[in-house]
Amino acid sequence: MAVKILVSFGALLMIILFALLVLRAGDERKVERVWRSLETPSIGGRFSPEMVSNLPAPAKRYFLHAIKRGTPLASSVILRMKGSIRLKPDAAWMPMQARQILSPPRGFVWRASAGSGLLRISGADYYFDDAGAIRFHLWGLVPAVKVTGPDIARSAAGRTAGETFWIPSALLPGQGVNWEEVDESSARVAVKVGSETVRVKISVDREGACHSVSFQRWGDRTQDGRFAYIPFGGDLSEERTFGGYTIPTTISGGWWYGTEHYFEFFRARVENAEFM
């Protein structure tokens, strides 16, 4: 009898394991399709200072610093990063590494793994075709986070716009964006992503190096857990030049940026950037 029970239990475990593998494979195929869809060729043309001559002074400094004259205008960028992440203000920071493709305003895919040992999770956060999803698995197998829907899409659209500082060519005039000056060291750019228009404030120094971004992002980090527009942003530092683009390589960011309720949950350093 004991042998039969053990055999039955083993068979059940195999069935469960197979089902989990099938579900994970399905998620991976979906993420891979979105990634490939965002691997678009260059938008054509090369950067020249004349393209930004009519922009507000802070925006002009930003572009002249960020894009070398003659650089091909990229439509997407693939980033490799390492850092740390946490889920709650009082939670421990978990080591994180990720690859991301960003192609504003179409979307992004962030493939990441975080944690270690029994608490290691992996998966993806993505936005494409006005839809968004977050799908992560414990030990790369057991579903841990799997959310989608209009609220997730709206939040992901905000992220798409908010991270355009990593691909400056997407913010040039003629790319469907509008710039306005805020003060002598910052400008705001309106980026249309799907059904959302996100107004991103970019602050720069005298040389045009970007040192912070902020915008209103749809999220549920409220007292009652309801979705609302929340101040979101991050501090940027350290720069590197990749293929004619000079971008910030160190970021720390989170919800309620610039307020006493600031929840910093993301720290990362970009190790490589490939512009396409």
Coordinates of C-alpha atoms in Angstrom, one line a residue:
M1 CA 0.0 0.0 0.0
A2 CA 2.8 2.4 0.9
V3 CA 4.5 1.8 -2.4
K4 CA 1.3 2.5 -4.3
I5 CA 0.8 5.8 -2.3
L6 CA 4.4 6.9 -3.1
V7 CA 4.0 6.0 -6.8
S8 CA 0.7 7.9 -7.0
F9 CA 2.3 10.9 -5.2
G10 CA 5.2 10.9 -7.5
A11 CA 3.0 10.7 -10.6
L12 CA 1.0 13.7 -9.2
L13 CA 4.2 15.7 -8.7
M14 CA 5.2 14.9 -12.3
I15 CA 1.9 16.2 -13.6
I16 CA 2.1 19.4 -11.6
L17 CA 5.7 19.9 -12.7
F18 CA 4.8 19.4 -16.3
A19 CA 1.9 21.8 -16.0
L20 CA 4.1 24.5 -14.5
L21 CA 6.7 24.0 -17.2
V22 CA 4.0 24.4 -19.9
L23 CA 2.7 27.6 -18.3
R24 CA 6.2 29.0 -17.9
A25 CA 7.0 28.2 -21.6
G26 CA 3.9 29.9 -22.7
D27 CA 4.9 33.1 -20.7
E28 CA 8.4 32.9 -22.2
R29 CA 7.0 32.7 -25.8
K30 CA 4.8 35.7 -25.2
V31 CA 7.6 37.8 -23.8
E32 CA 9.9 36.7 -26.7
R33 CA 7.3 37.7 -29.3
V34 CA 7.0 41.2 -27.7
W35 CA 10.8 41.5 -27.5
R36 CA 11.2 40.7 -31.2
S37 CA 8.4 43.1 -32.2
L38 CA 10.3 45.9 -30.5
E39 CA 13.6 45.1 -32.3
T40 CA 12.9 47.7 -35.0
P41 CA 15.5 49.2 -37.4
S42 CA 16.8 52.7 -37.0
I43 CA 14.3 55.5 -37.8
G44 CA 16.7 56.8 -40.4
G45 CA 18.8 60.0 -40.5
R46 CA 21.6 61.3 -38.4
F47 CA 21.7 63.8 -35.6
S48 CA 22.6 67.4 -36.2
P49 CA 22.4 70.4 -33.8
E50 CA 20.0 72.1 -36.2
M51 CA 17.4 69.6 -35.2
V52 CA 17.1 71.1 -31.7
S53 CA 17.8 74.7 -32.4
N54 CA 14.3 75.8 -31.6
L55 CA 13.9 73.9 -28.3
P56 CA 14.0 75.4 -24.9
A57 CA 17.6 76.0 -23.6
P58 CA 17.7 73.1 -21.1
A59 CA 16.4 70.7 -23.8
K60 CA 18.9 71.9 -26.3
R61 CA 21.7 71.4 -23.8
Y62 CA 20.4 67.9 -23.1
F63 CA 20.5 66.8 -26.7
L64 CA 23.8 68.5 -27.6
H65 CA 25.3 66.6 -24.6
A66 CA 23.5 63.3 -25.2
I67 CA 23.9 62.8 -29.0
K68 CA 27.1 63.2 -30.9
R69 CA 26.8 65.0 -34.3
G70 CA 26.3 62.4 -37.1
T71 CA 25.0 59.6 -34.8
P72 CA 22.4 57.4 -36.5
L73 CA 18.9 58.0 -35.0
A74 CA 18.0 54.9 -33.1
S75 CA 14.5 53.6 -32.6
S76 CA 15.3 51.1 -29.8
V77 CA 18.0 50.3 -27.3
I78 CA 18.9 47.1 -25.5
L79 CA 20.3 47.7 -22.0
R80 CA 22.1 45.3 -19.6
M81 CA 22.0 46.2 -16.0
K82 CA 22.7 45.1 -12.5
G83 CA 21.5 46.5 -9.1
S84 CA 19.1 45.8 -6.4
I85 CA 15.3 46.0 -5.8
R86 CA 12.9 45.7 -2.9
L87 CA 9.1 45.3 -2.8
K88 CA 8.3 47.2 0.4
P89 CA 9.8 50.2 2.3
D90 CA 10.9 48.0 5.2
A91 CA 12.0 45.0 3.0
A92 CA 15.6 44.0 2.4
W93 CA 17.2 44.8 -0.9
M94 CA 17.5 41.9 -3.2
P95 CA 20.3 41.6 -5.9
M96 CA 18.9 42.1 -9.4
Q97 CA 20.2 41.7 -12.9
A98 CA 18.3 42.4 -16.1
R99 CA 18.2 42.9 -19.8
Q100 CA 15.7 45.4 -21.3
I101 CA 14.6 46.5 -24.7
L102 CA 13.1 50.0 -24.9
S103 CA 11.4 51.3 -28.0
P104 CA 9.3 54.4 -27.2
P105 CA 6.5 55.0 -27.7
R106 CA 5.8 51.4 -28.7
G107 CA 6.9 49.8 -25.4
F108 CA 9.5 47.9 -23.5
V109 CA 10.4 44.4 -22.1
W110 CA 12.3 44.1 -18.8
R111 CA 13.6 40.6 -18.3
A112 CA 15.0 40.2 -14.8
S113 CA 16.0 37.9 -12.0
A114 CA 16.2 39.0 -8.4
G115 CA 16.9 37.5 -5.0
S116 CA 18.9 34.4 -4.3
G117 CA 18.5 30.8 -3.1
L118 CA 15.0 29.8 -2.2
L119 CA 13.8 33.4 -2.7
R120 CA 15.1 33.7 -6.3
I121 CA 12.4 35.0 -8.8
S122 CA 12.7 35.6 -12.5
G123 CA 10.4 36.8 -15.2
A124 CA 9.4 39.9 -17.1
D125 CA 7.6 43.2 -17.0
Y126 CA 6.5 44.5 -20.4
Y127 CA 4.3 46.9 -22.4
F128 CA 3.3 46.6 -26.0
D129 CA 0.3 47.5 -28.2
D130 CA -1.4 49.4 -25.4
A131 CA -1.3 46.3 -23.1
G132 CA 1.0 45.6 -20.1
A133 CA 1.8 42.6 -17.9
I134 CA 4.0 41.6 -15.0
R135 CA 4.9 37.9 -14.8
F136 CA 7.5 36.5 -12.4
H137 CA 8.1 32.9 -11.2
L138 CA 9.7 31.6 -8.0
W139 CA 12.7 29.3 -8.8
G140 CA 11.9 30.1 -12.4
L141 CA 8.9 27.8 -12.3
V142 CA 6.2 28.5 -9.7
P143 CA 4.0 31.5 -10.6
A144 CA 4.7 34.3 -8.0
V145 CA 3.3 37.4 -9.8
K146 CA 1.0 37.4 -12.8
V147 CA -1.0 40.6 -13.3
T148 CA -2.4 42.4 -16.3
G149 CA -5.3 44.6 -17.2
P150 CA -6.0 48.3 -17.9
D151 CA -4.3 49.6 -14.7
I152 CA -1.1 47.7 -15.4
A153 CA -1.1 48.9 -19.0
R154 CA -1.5 52.5 -17.9
S155 CA 1.3 52.2 -15.4
A156 CA 3.6 50.5 -17.9
A157 CA 2.8 53.3 -20.5
G158 CA 4.1 55.8 -17.9
R159 CA 7.3 53.7 -17.4
T160 CA 7.8 53.6 -21.2
A161 CA 7.7 57.4 -21.4
G162 CA 9.7 58.0 -18.2
E163 CA 12.7 55.9 -19.3
T164 CA 13.1 57.7 -22.7
F165 CA 16.2 59.4 -21.2
W166 CA 17.9 56.1 -22.1
I167 CA 17.2 56.6 -25.8
P168 CA 17.4 60.4 -26.5
S169 CA 16.6 60.1 -30.2
A170 CA 13.0 59.2 -29.2
L171 CA 12.6 62.7 -27.7
L172 CA 13.8 64.7 -30.7
P173 CA 11.4 67.0 -32.5
G174 CA 9.5 65.1 -35.2
Q175 CA 9.0 62.1 -32.9
G176 CA 5.6 63.1 -31.8
V177 CA 6.8 64.9 -28.6
N178 CA 6.4 68.5 -27.4
W179 CA 8.9 70.4 -25.2
E180 CA 8.3 73.2 -22.8
E181 CA 10.8 75.0 -20.5
V182 CA 10.2 74.7 -16.7
D183 CA 13.2 76.8 -15.6
E184 CA 16.8 77.3 -16.6
S185 CA 17.8 73.8 -15.6
S186 CA 14.8 71.7 -16.6
A187 CA 12.3 71.2 -19.3
R188 CA 9.2 69.0 -19.6
V189 CA 8.4 66.8 -22.6
A190 CA 5.0 65.4 -23.4
V191 CA 5.2 61.8 -24.7
K192 CA 2.2 60.0 -26.2
V193 CA 2.3 56.3 -25.3
G194 CA -0.8 54.4 -26.3
S195 CA -3.8 56.2 -24.8
E196 CA -1.6 58.0 -22.3
T197 CA 0.1 61.3 -22.6
V198 CA 2.9 61.4 -20.1
R199 CA 4.7 64.7 -19.2
V200 CA 8.2 64.0 -18.1
K201 CA 10.3 66.6 -16.4
I202 CA 14.0 66.2 -17.2
S203 CA 16.6 68.2 -15.2
V204 CA 20.1 68.8 -16.5
D205 CA 23.2 70.6 -15.4
R206 CA 25.1 73.3 -17.2
E207 CA 26.7 70.9 -19.6
G208 CA 23.4 69.2 -20.4
A209 CA 24.0 66.0 -18.4
C210 CA 20.6 64.6 -17.2
H211 CA 20.5 64.2 -13.4
S212 CA 16.9 63.5 -12.6
V213 CA 13.5 62.7 -14.2
S214 CA 10.0 62.9 -12.7
F215 CA 6.5 62.5 -13.9
Q216 CA 3.0 61.4 -12.7
R217 CA 2.6 57.6 -13.0
W218 CA -0.5 55.5 -12.6
G219 CA -0.1 53.1 -9.6
D220 CA -1.6 51.7 -6.5
R221 CA 1.0 52.9 -3.9
T222 CA -1.7 54.8 -2.1
Q223 CA -3.0 54.6 1.4
D224 CA -6.1 52.6 0.4
G225 CA -4.4 50.6 -2.4
R226 CA -6.5 52.3 -5.1
F227 CA -4.9 53.3 -8.4
A228 CA -4.1 57.0 -8.9
Y229 CA -1.5 59.2 -10.5
I230 CA 1.5 59.3 -8.1
P231 CA 4.7 61.3 -8.3
F232 CA 7.4 59.0 -9.7
G233 CA 11.0 59.5 -10.7
G234 CA 14.6 59.0 -10.0
D235 CA 18.1 60.4 -9.6
L236 CA 20.6 59.8 -12.4
S237 CA 24.4 60.0 -12.3
E238 CA 27.6 58.6 -13.8
E239 CA 27.6 58.6 -17.6
R240 CA 28.9 56.5 -20.4
T241 CA 28.9 56.9 -24.2
F242 CA 27.6 54.0 -26.3
G243 CA 27.5 54.3 -30.1
G244 CA 27.4 58.1 -30.0
Y245 CA 24.8 58.3 -27.2
T246 CA 25.9 59.6 -23.8
I247 CA 23.4 58.3 -21.2
P248 CA 23.2 58.1 -17.4
T249 CA 24.3 54.7 -16.2
T250 CA 23.4 54.9 -12.5
I251 CA 19.8 55.3 -11.3
S252 CA 17.9 55.2 -8.1
G253 CA 14.1 55.7 -8.3
G254 CA 10.7 55.0 -6.9
W255 CA 7.2 56.1 -6.0
W256 CA 6.3 59.4 -4.4
Y257 CA 9.5 60.9 -5.7
G258 CA 10.2 64.3 -4.4
T259 CA 7.9 64.0 -1.4
E260 CA 8.2 62.9 2.2
H261 CA 6.6 59.6 1.3
Y262 CA 9.3 58.7 -1.2
F263 CA 9.6 54.9 -1.6
E264 CA 12.9 54.1 -3.3
F265 CA 12.7 50.5 -4.6
F266 CA 15.0 50.4 -7.6
R267 CA 18.8 50.9 -7.9
A268 CA 20.7 49.9 -11.0
R269 CA 23.8 50.5 -13.0
V270 CA 23.7 50.1 -16.8
E271 CA 26.7 48.0 -18.0
N272 CA 26.0 48.1 -21.7
A273 CA 23.7 49.8 -24.2
E274 CA 23.2 48.7 -27.8
F275 CA 21.3 51.2 -30.0
M276 CA 19.4 50.1 -33.1

